[in-house]
Amino acid sequence: MSTTSMGPTRLSYRYQPLKRKRDTRLLRLESGQHADDLRCSLCVVHLDDEPIYEALSYAWGEAVPSTYIFCSGRSLPITQNLSSALRCLRYPDRFRDLWVDAISVNQQDLHERGRQVRLMRDVFKGAYQVLIWLGEASDDAYFIFEVVDRHTKKLQEFPGSATCETHPFQELTSYEHWSLFTQFYERAWFMRLWIIQEVAWARQAIVTCGHLVMDWQVFSIASGSIFYDIDVSRSISFISTLALSSLQNINSILKTSSMMQGALVRHSKRQESLAEIVPRHRQCRATDPRDKIFALLGVSTSLSDAAFPVDYTKSTAAVYTDFALYTMREEANTNILFACSLAPRDVSCVTVPSWVPDWTRDLTGSFTSDNCYQAADGIACSCRLGENSGILIVDGLLVTHVAQLCSKLTSIGGYWGRILYNNYSPGIIAHMFEAEDDALTEAIVIAQSSQTYGPNRELSRHFVQALTGYSNCRKYQHIKFNADVVDLYAKYCSWIRRLLTAIRNGYDPFEDPELVITDELVAMAREIDSMQINHKFCRFTDGHIGWVPKEAVVGDQIAIFVGAQAPMLLRPHNDAYLVVGDSYVYEMMDGEALKDPSLKVESIKLV
């Protein structure tokens, strides 16, 4: 009798209720060979008794279980990925005690699920080891494990060779190598939302992929080190957006783990709030959309169970609305509103007011993701519900309106890797760079029409700074420019046009010594890309220039809410406004609007 059958061949397992608040269940996985039926039993334990067990961190895979494990002789449905993990992890000659969410928690009991979610931090913190299951091994896994292992042995043999400018993936010298790299880091586990707290709280963790095994610290530091490469702009240009998100997720786990241990965190000496943590992991995946919030509650050490209860009896819309209100009141700012968008919704989206972020939507490109602006930050916000729960009233400044929009939108950052390794179609590259050239030309025409800035070089400086999101308190995100930013932008535009000329004339552009790709050029491309993701360059009615969401239309209103980091674009709707999304207004990102005597704080109604 096999557990791979599509239907149960024995009576289904029935859970007994957990009686005490800190009770949970451990799975005792029976011994067996790989092809044998999976068999186990469940034992109720109290976490305060410090039971000895390992916890499994894995991706569920398919939403509906397709196979079974026999628990005390009765069938219990599980996913195929979990079945593969248990077959690889079980011992051939002795049992193994594990905590596995899909089995240890009665997923059909909503009240139990809520209580167990609140315990997950303690479950993974209490395990003597966390087992990370990435899936079955294939060529990509063998390649990555070999590269990291070889680099680790090199550092052990020559410890002085380790610097912030080295990482194991520097030896990847072909597009095929980076394709394997991308394939590996696109595995489902890396983008699973629950892993943040599962691994961050672990005393010890090991990474398993089929029968490949590696220590988590070695693996994660090697993976994250690519961001500290001195040639970082080149390296991350070769990686897909999904794989890059996976690497950033790994770095977030390391950062969270450091905070838990009380260590100073790079770039920040304060503990992050949930209003910052949840948006950063927006692209991570969760089977239940409510877990977009619940899965990250355990990351905060200051959040009490009563502050934001885990309640699976509430609808997704209710959980998202409650979370938006909670963060605004708890953080005393409205920065959570920057996660909102009026982008077209599909049928899977949650119906919420425009001021409530829909976390089921994988939106990117927020200007506030790195806490870099201070448009009205540092002042306690004032927000309250209106006459019904769908209305939010926020204090702020109504500043200006959209007057002219750049119609062209493109992003070429992902093509730099292909250019560097000559893995590209000249026609495609020419098309992309022509679009970039057209968009930049249109943007400078829009800037020139503002008549707000001085002529020639002074206008150029303001334009380039607006194009790259400059403010007094913001540093460029990628590498430091060694050249004057105006001169560098001129070189960037000249490089694009020289490349296009070579391709149009049928020449190999890499035979032209003037077409050397420098780190500064790549950095300029990435700075512009970081601003134009889901945004358009524009001019406002008061002459300012900047960036607004791509859904913007002429006449939309720029507002700066009290306590917010950046301006917000609103759309008039009857006697109120819809939230369109976050915006960048050049020379209004450092609190300038608050000092303008012509602007008065007023109550703004959002629906």
XYZ file of C-alpha atoms in Angstrom:
607
model
C 0.000 0.000 0.000
C 1.551 3.300 -1.109
C 1.107 6.821 0.185
C 1.248 8.107 -3.385
C -2.309 6.960 -4.131
C -4.758 9.711 -4.983
C -7.258 8.665 -2.348
C -7.076 7.426 1.261
C -6.952 3.667 1.655
C -7.683 3.737 5.399
C -9.782 5.768 7.806
C -8.830 9.444 7.935
C -6.901 10.714 10.943
C -8.857 12.789 13.476
C -7.136 15.395 15.646
C -7.802 15.663 19.368
C -8.096 19.256 20.668
C -5.102 20.861 22.361
C -6.019 21.652 25.969
C -3.346 24.063 27.190
C -2.341 27.431 25.732
C 1.255 26.426 24.948
C 0.546 22.886 23.806
C 1.609 21.732 20.357
C 2.128 18.407 18.583
C 5.329 16.656 17.553
C 5.427 14.210 14.683
C 7.397 11.021 15.390
C 8.504 9.946 11.923
C 9.034 6.189 11.793
C 12.101 4.663 10.152
C 11.976 3.321 6.605
C 13.546 3.170 3.187
C 12.851 5.828 0.547
C 10.095 3.921 -1.254
C 8.314 2.722 1.916
C 5.010 4.216 3.064
C 5.404 7.244 5.297
C 4.263 6.447 8.831
C 4.178 8.551 11.968
C 2.400 9.234 15.244
C 1.576 12.524 16.961
C 2.439 13.416 20.541
C 1.146 16.472 22.421
C 3.905 18.402 24.220
C 4.023 21.593 26.270
C 6.664 24.047 25.055
C 7.572 25.095 28.602
C 8.716 21.506 29.221
C 11.486 22.062 26.630
C 10.881 18.963 24.488
C 13.679 17.830 22.158
C 12.785 18.026 18.476
C 13.679 19.461 15.078
C 11.442 21.876 13.145
C 10.920 21.674 9.391
C 10.933 24.811 7.229
C 9.630 24.094 3.726
C 7.274 25.296 0.993
C 3.912 23.586 0.866
C 3.903 23.472 -2.929
C 0.479 22.721 -4.332
C -2.474 24.211 -2.448
C -4.399 20.916 -2.287
C -2.686 17.833 -0.781
C -2.190 15.056 -3.323
C -0.702 12.274 -1.222
C -0.854 10.822 2.319
C 1.088 9.865 5.398
C -0.258 7.214 7.754
C -0.591 8.685 11.238
C -1.270 6.048 13.903
C -2.544 3.821 11.118
C -4.934 6.416 9.653
C -4.400 8.487 6.526
C -3.536 12.175 6.749
C -3.331 14.213 3.506
C -0.042 16.043 2.786
C 1.490 17.809 -0.232
C 3.929 16.111 -2.588
C 6.779 18.429 -1.550
C 6.303 17.535 2.118
C 6.205 13.851 1.180
C 9.542 14.225 -0.657
C 11.060 16.043 2.332
C 9.963 13.400 4.854
C 11.261 10.582 2.654
C 14.700 12.204 2.446
C 14.805 13.193 6.119
C 13.613 9.996 7.791
C 16.209 7.639 9.214
C 16.450 4.062 7.982
C 16.913 2.600 11.459
C 15.333 4.917 14.069
C 12.526 7.416 14.544
C 12.888 11.205 14.202
C 10.880 13.792 16.184
C 9.809 16.751 14.073
C 7.505 19.748 14.189
C 5.819 20.125 10.795
C 3.118 22.778 10.459
C 0.879 20.868 8.029
C 0.748 17.878 10.385
C 1.390 19.301 13.855
C -1.432 21.843 13.484
C -5.032 20.949 12.721
C -5.381 23.153 9.652
C -9.175 22.757 9.647
C -9.579 24.278 13.130
C -9.357 28.053 12.611
C -9.076 28.847 16.330
C -6.244 26.345 16.774
C -4.445 27.731 13.712
C -4.571 31.211 15.222
C -3.185 30.064 18.566
C -0.435 27.972 16.949
C 0.660 30.857 14.699
C 1.276 32.889 17.850
C 3.436 30.014 19.140
C 5.514 29.540 15.990
C 8.264 31.868 17.128
C 8.686 29.785 20.278
C 8.371 26.531 18.307
C 11.278 27.361 16.010
C 13.231 29.038 18.786
C 12.815 25.930 20.949
C 13.860 23.395 18.291
C 17.433 22.213 18.707
C 17.763 22.373 14.915
C 15.729 23.754 11.997
C 15.747 21.673 8.823
C 15.413 23.776 5.666
C 14.039 21.765 2.742
C 14.636 23.357 -0.674
C 13.275 20.458 -2.740
C 14.846 17.667 -4.751
C 18.410 18.141 -6.000
C 19.049 18.930 -9.673
C 21.844 20.492 -11.765
C 21.310 23.962 -10.293
C 21.599 22.670 -6.716
C 24.710 20.608 -7.392
C 26.317 23.640 -9.038
C 25.535 26.123 -6.226
C 26.473 23.745 -3.410
C 29.788 22.992 -5.133
C 30.596 26.684 -5.681
C 29.814 27.633 -2.073
C 31.638 24.601 -0.659
C 34.741 25.312 -2.751
C 34.761 28.952 -1.674
C 34.307 28.003 1.995
C 37.233 25.575 1.872
C 39.356 28.260 0.233
C 38.595 30.702 3.055
C 39.386 28.039 5.642
C 42.710 27.340 3.950
C 43.528 31.027 3.428
C 41.512 32.912 6.070
C 43.157 36.233 5.232
C 41.692 36.141 1.727
C 38.175 36.929 2.933
C 37.246 40.545 2.373
C 34.041 42.493 1.814
C 35.011 42.590 -1.863
C 34.897 38.818 -2.427
C 32.053 36.383 -2.751
C 31.856 32.801 -4.044
C 29.972 33.760 -7.200
C 32.784 35.888 -8.619
C 33.909 32.748 -10.440
C 30.664 32.642 -12.444
C 32.000 33.682 -15.834
C 29.250 32.794 -18.283
C 25.588 33.473 -18.821
C 24.984 29.712 -18.418
C 26.469 29.864 -14.905
C 24.198 32.749 -13.968
C 21.230 30.867 -15.440
C 21.888 27.980 -13.018
C 22.300 30.537 -10.231
C 18.946 32.112 -11.093
C 17.220 28.737 -11.416
C 18.396 27.708 -7.951
C 17.343 30.910 -6.185
C 13.944 30.822 -7.867
C 13.054 27.739 -5.803
C 9.792 28.197 -3.926
C 11.265 28.079 -0.394
C 13.224 31.319 -0.828
C 10.084 33.357 -1.458
C 7.950 31.721 1.233
C 6.863 34.321 3.780
C 6.975 32.071 6.840
C 10.722 31.454 6.526
C 11.524 34.908 7.924
C 10.659 33.971 11.489
C 11.277 30.222 11.103
C 14.975 30.642 10.372
C 15.647 33.967 12.094
C 14.759 32.430 15.468
C 16.642 29.154 14.893
C 19.429 28.147 17.286
C 20.957 26.147 14.448
C 19.785 25.418 10.925
C 20.878 23.235 8.031
C 19.958 23.526 4.367
C 18.903 20.302 2.646
C 18.260 19.828 -1.075
C 17.629 16.188 -1.829
C 20.547 14.535 -0.064
C 22.759 17.635 -0.285
C 23.354 19.249 3.109
C 24.997 22.536 4.157
C 25.116 24.662 7.292
C 22.688 27.599 7.062
C 25.199 30.194 8.264
C 27.695 29.194 5.580
C 25.012 29.080 2.906
C 23.244 32.309 3.846
C 26.384 34.411 4.270
C 27.687 33.171 0.926
C 24.347 33.965 -0.730
C 24.037 37.407 0.837
C 27.666 38.345 0.210
C 26.923 39.099 -3.415
C 25.427 42.422 -2.251
C 28.746 43.437 -0.698
C 30.778 42.784 -3.825
C 32.605 45.909 -4.960
C 31.299 45.048 -8.454
C 27.755 44.621 -7.199
C 26.091 46.489 -10.068
C 27.454 44.019 -12.565
C 26.677 40.935 -10.477
C 23.027 41.639 -9.729
C 22.383 42.667 -13.329
C 22.615 38.991 -14.325
C 19.952 37.799 -11.896
C 16.207 37.576 -12.457
C 13.904 39.761 -10.371
C 12.567 36.698 -8.537
C 16.038 35.354 -7.724
C 17.146 38.800 -6.582
C 14.123 38.952 -4.273
C 15.164 35.567 -2.869
C 18.658 36.837 -2.072
C 17.199 39.937 -0.444
C 14.955 37.663 1.596
C 18.001 35.762 2.841
C 19.637 39.035 3.839
C 16.464 40.016 5.675
C 16.591 36.786 7.672
C 20.209 37.497 8.648
C 19.259 41.041 9.622
C 16.280 39.874 11.674
C 18.393 37.211 13.368
C 20.972 39.863 14.318
C 18.227 42.000 15.858
C 16.975 39.058 17.865
C 20.453 38.573 19.279
C 20.716 42.254 20.163
C 23.478 42.939 17.643
C 23.800 46.234 15.834
C 22.189 45.962 12.439
C 23.918 47.380 9.430
C 22.476 50.750 8.380
C 20.190 50.863 11.423
C 20.482 50.830 15.205
C 16.751 50.553 15.858
C 14.376 47.662 15.601
C 12.221 47.776 12.506
C 8.486 48.206 12.835
C 5.880 45.956 11.251
C 4.942 48.886 9.002
C 8.427 48.568 7.483
C 8.770 44.779 7.585
C 5.454 43.824 5.940
C 5.859 45.991 2.779
C 9.429 44.779 2.242
C 8.229 41.184 2.038
C 5.216 41.934 -0.121
C 6.406 39.696 -2.953
C 6.849 36.704 -0.661
C 4.229 34.004 -0.980
C 1.670 32.649 1.430
C -1.079 30.127 0.732
C -3.566 32.022 2.899
C -3.608 35.768 2.026
C -4.182 36.636 5.699
C -0.750 35.178 6.417
C 0.782 38.137 4.566
C 0.284 39.806 7.970
C 0.109 36.923 10.440
C 3.345 35.278 9.243
C 5.383 38.349 10.191
C 3.913 39.093 13.612
C 6.457 36.766 15.219
C 9.330 38.867 13.894
C 8.531 41.655 16.345
C 9.694 41.132 19.909
C 7.657 44.049 21.235
C 4.261 43.026 19.837
C 1.977 41.433 22.424
C -0.622 38.804 21.567
C -3.382 41.268 22.403
C -1.955 44.130 20.303
C -2.825 42.475 17.006
C -4.552 39.102 17.499
C -4.274 36.273 14.977
C -7.871 35.572 14.021
C -8.592 33.313 11.054
C -12.331 33.816 11.465
C -11.901 37.352 10.056
C -11.999 37.993 6.323
C -8.838 38.988 4.460
C -10.255 42.482 3.907
C -10.931 42.877 7.644
C -7.393 41.733 8.559
C -5.816 44.152 6.067
C -7.986 47.076 7.238
C -7.268 46.359 10.904
C -3.545 46.174 10.167
C -3.521 49.514 8.310
C -5.268 51.234 11.221
C -3.078 49.488 13.801
C 0.199 50.561 12.140
C -0.889 54.176 11.697
C -1.885 54.445 15.346
C 1.059 52.456 16.700
C 3.744 54.106 14.540
C 2.149 57.587 14.615
C 2.703 57.997 10.871
C 0.921 57.218 7.628
C 3.815 55.535 5.816
C 1.834 52.306 5.455
C -0.285 54.156 2.862
C 2.678 54.093 0.468
C 1.889 50.411 -0.062
C -1.451 51.399 -1.655
C -2.022 51.557 -5.390
C -4.795 52.237 -7.886
C -3.230 49.837 -10.397
C -5.862 47.721 -12.176
C -7.108 44.877 -9.990
C -7.780 41.314 -11.074
C -10.456 39.017 -9.684
C -8.116 37.603 -7.030
C -7.577 40.982 -5.381
C -9.186 41.878 -2.071
C -11.922 44.529 -2.020
C -10.741 47.220 0.403
C -10.821 51.055 0.518
C -8.082 52.737 -1.524
C -6.248 53.677 1.723
C -5.879 50.015 2.761
C -2.959 48.178 1.109
C -3.952 44.969 -0.657
C -1.060 42.674 0.234
C -2.114 40.057 -2.319
C -0.769 42.349 -5.054
C 2.920 42.025 -5.934
C 3.697 45.717 -6.328
C 7.236 47.090 -6.437
C 8.891 50.465 -6.724
C 8.027 52.271 -3.493
C 10.174 55.365 -2.875
C 9.998 54.818 0.892
C 11.406 51.283 0.996
C 14.800 52.438 2.276
C 13.540 55.170 4.676
C 15.370 57.743 2.597
C 13.042 60.760 2.587
C 11.659 63.155 5.187
C 8.916 65.123 3.443
C 7.003 65.467 6.731
C 8.576 62.685 8.777
C 9.196 62.900 12.500
C 5.890 64.611 13.266
C 3.107 62.563 14.828
C 0.308 62.042 12.333
C -3.353 62.604 13.024
C -5.714 60.102 11.425
C -9.168 58.867 12.341
C -12.052 56.955 10.869
C -14.864 58.958 9.315
C -18.598 58.421 9.523
C -18.138 54.827 8.397
C -15.272 52.344 8.450
C -14.498 52.912 4.772
C -13.440 56.549 5.300
C -10.109 57.653 6.737
C -9.442 61.293 7.617
C -5.782 62.335 7.609
C -4.185 65.727 8.317
C -1.900 67.017 5.584
C -1.003 69.589 2.953
C -2.610 69.764 -0.490
C 0.388 70.936 -2.476
C 0.108 70.795 -6.270
C -1.364 68.897 -9.246
C 0.005 66.810 -12.101
C 0.345 69.011 -15.197
C 2.288 66.894 -17.722
C 3.289 63.215 -17.832
C 6.104 61.407 -19.615
C 4.277 58.932 -21.853
C 7.196 56.539 -22.301
C 8.195 54.041 -19.649
C 10.991 51.504 -19.893
C 13.460 49.632 -17.729
C 16.746 48.334 -19.099
C 18.483 47.278 -15.877
C 17.864 43.594 -16.522
C 19.660 43.780 -19.881
C 23.032 44.940 -18.578
C 24.055 41.412 -17.648
C 23.316 40.137 -21.142
C 25.267 42.995 -22.675
C 28.269 42.331 -20.441
C 28.397 38.670 -21.435
C 27.416 39.217 -25.072
C 24.325 37.042 -24.597
C 21.766 39.159 -26.409
C 19.907 39.780 -29.659
C 21.118 43.065 -31.186
C 17.582 43.798 -32.346
C 16.120 43.421 -28.861
C 18.879 45.440 -27.221
C 18.539 48.190 -29.830
C 14.778 48.314 -29.250
C 15.227 48.601 -25.460
C 17.896 51.305 -25.624
C 15.962 53.268 -28.243
C 13.005 53.291 -25.844
C 15.289 54.431 -23.025
C 16.747 57.191 -25.180
C 13.271 58.370 -26.227
C 12.023 58.368 -22.615
C 15.015 60.388 -21.375
C 14.619 62.871 -24.228
C 10.936 63.342 -23.399
C 11.745 63.750 -19.717
C 14.253 66.563 -20.304
C 11.708 68.347 -22.537
C 9.200 68.159 -19.694
C 11.793 69.502 -17.255
C 12.663 72.378 -19.591
C 8.998 73.373 -19.816
C 8.778 73.887 -16.038
C 10.657 77.231 -16.203
C 11.382 76.813 -12.498
C 15.082 76.053 -12.676
C 17.991 77.987 -14.071
C 19.307 77.578 -17.616
C 21.836 75.149 -19.026
C 23.958 73.346 -16.454
C 21.823 74.403 -13.487
C 18.730 72.958 -15.165
C 20.729 69.840 -16.054
C 21.750 69.343 -12.424
C 18.192 69.703 -11.152
C 16.923 67.393 -13.875
C 19.479 64.633 -13.228
C 18.955 64.857 -9.472
C 15.189 64.576 -9.956
C 15.677 61.711 -12.404
C 17.725 59.753 -9.858
C 15.624 60.581 -6.775
C 18.068 62.888 -5.025
C 17.370 64.521 -1.678
C 19.570 65.990 1.047
C 19.035 62.940 3.263
C 19.105 60.249 0.578
C 22.192 58.424 -0.600
C 22.263 56.732 -3.971
C 21.305 53.089 -3.616
C 23.962 51.373 -5.710
C 27.569 52.608 -5.896
C 28.939 56.043 -5.195
C 29.435 58.139 -8.275
C 33.063 59.162 -8.668
C 32.142 61.633 -11.381
C 29.972 64.718 -11.218
C 26.397 63.480 -11.598
C 25.679 65.806 -14.554
C 28.816 64.705 -16.399
C 28.040 61.079 -15.628
C 24.527 61.424 -17.007
C 25.942 62.995 -20.173
C 28.325 60.038 -20.538
C 25.412 57.657 -19.995
C 23.326 59.257 -22.771
C 26.366 59.397 -25.067
C 27.089 55.718 -24.408
C 23.508 54.744 -25.307
C 23.581 56.664 -28.587
C 27.009 55.275 -29.536
C 25.753 51.747 -28.835
C 22.684 52.319 -31.005
C 24.810 53.714 -33.835
C 27.072 50.649 -33.782
C 24.144 48.215 -33.832
C 22.309 50.104 -36.606
C 25.472 50.085 -38.744
C 25.963 46.347 -38.190
C 29.134 46.701 -36.096
C 30.086 44.733 -33.015
C 29.719 47.449 -30.333
C 32.302 45.745 -28.133
C 35.019 46.405 -30.689
C 34.566 50.122 -30.005
C 36.971 51.183 -27.208
C 34.613 54.053 -26.371
C 31.869 51.584 -25.404
C 33.540 50.286 -22.264
C 30.889 49.573 -19.640
C 32.038 51.128 -16.387
C 30.596 50.555 -12.931
C 29.429 54.165 -12.909
C 27.401 53.697 -16.091
C 25.749 50.575 -14.705
C 25.033 52.429 -11.464
C 23.424 55.335 -13.325
C 21.185 52.891 -15.210
C 20.136 51.201 -11.984
C 19.490 54.508 -10.207
C 17.143 55.579 -12.990
C 15.558 52.126 -13.061
C 14.896 52.242 -9.320
C 12.854 55.417 -9.811
C 10.901 54.470 -12.913
C 9.646 51.060 -11.753
C 5.864 51.517 -11.905
C 6.310 55.318 -12.048
C 6.365 58.093 -14.660
C 8.396 61.286 -14.802
C 6.203 64.383 -14.690
C 5.848 68.137 -14.244
C 3.512 69.660 -11.676
C 1.383 72.797 -11.955
C 3.670 74.749 -9.612
C 6.699 74.002 -11.819
C 8.244 71.202 -9.750
C 9.302 67.970 -11.461
C 9.346 64.426 -10.135
C 7.856 60.944 -10.325
C 4.267 59.725 -9.888
C 2.646 56.265 -10.177
C 2.150 55.080 -13.739
C -1.630 55.166 -13.151
C -1.472 58.968 -12.695
C -3.523 61.283 -14.874
C -3.300 65.032 -15.414
C -5.149 66.783 -12.593
C -4.281 64.298 -9.847
C -3.458 65.968 -6.515
C -0.144 65.823 -4.644
C -0.590 65.744 -0.854
C 1.949 65.519 1.959
C 0.446 63.871 5.026
C 1.722 64.959 8.415
C 4.219 62.362 9.621
C 4.834 60.887 6.144
C 8.206 60.308 4.495
C 7.125 61.184 0.967
C 4.285 62.868 -0.948
C 1.185 60.916 -1.903
C -0.737 61.173 -5.167
C -4.507 61.414 -4.706
C -7.419 61.459 -7.136
C -10.531 63.555 -6.442
C -13.592 61.349 -5.890
C -16.847 63.133 -5.021
C -16.056 65.038 -1.808
C -13.033 62.869 -0.973
C -9.909 61.353 -2.553
C -8.702 57.966 -3.747
C -5.114 56.983 -2.935
C -3.157 56.526 -6.188
C 0.303 55.849 -4.719
C 3.591 57.270 -3.463
C 5.336 60.056 -5.354
C 8.598 61.969 -5.557
C 8.574 65.766 -5.875
C 12.030 67.247 -6.382
C 12.908 69.763 -3.642
C 9.955 68.682 -1.491
C 11.470 65.541 0.007
C 13.238 67.163 2.982
C 10.405 69.006 4.698
C 10.320 72.074 2.429
C 6.497 72.048 2.158
C 6.117 72.325 5.940
C 8.043 75.621 5.819
C 5.934 77.129 3.031
C 3.639 79.749 4.634
C 1.178 79.503 1.727
C 0.372 75.884 2.585
C -1.911 75.069 5.513
C -2.567 71.736 7.200
C -6.107 70.532 6.578
C -8.205 67.402 7.035
C -8.126 65.168 3.953
C -10.823 62.531 3.479
C -9.747 59.227 1.883
C -12.120 56.532 0.609
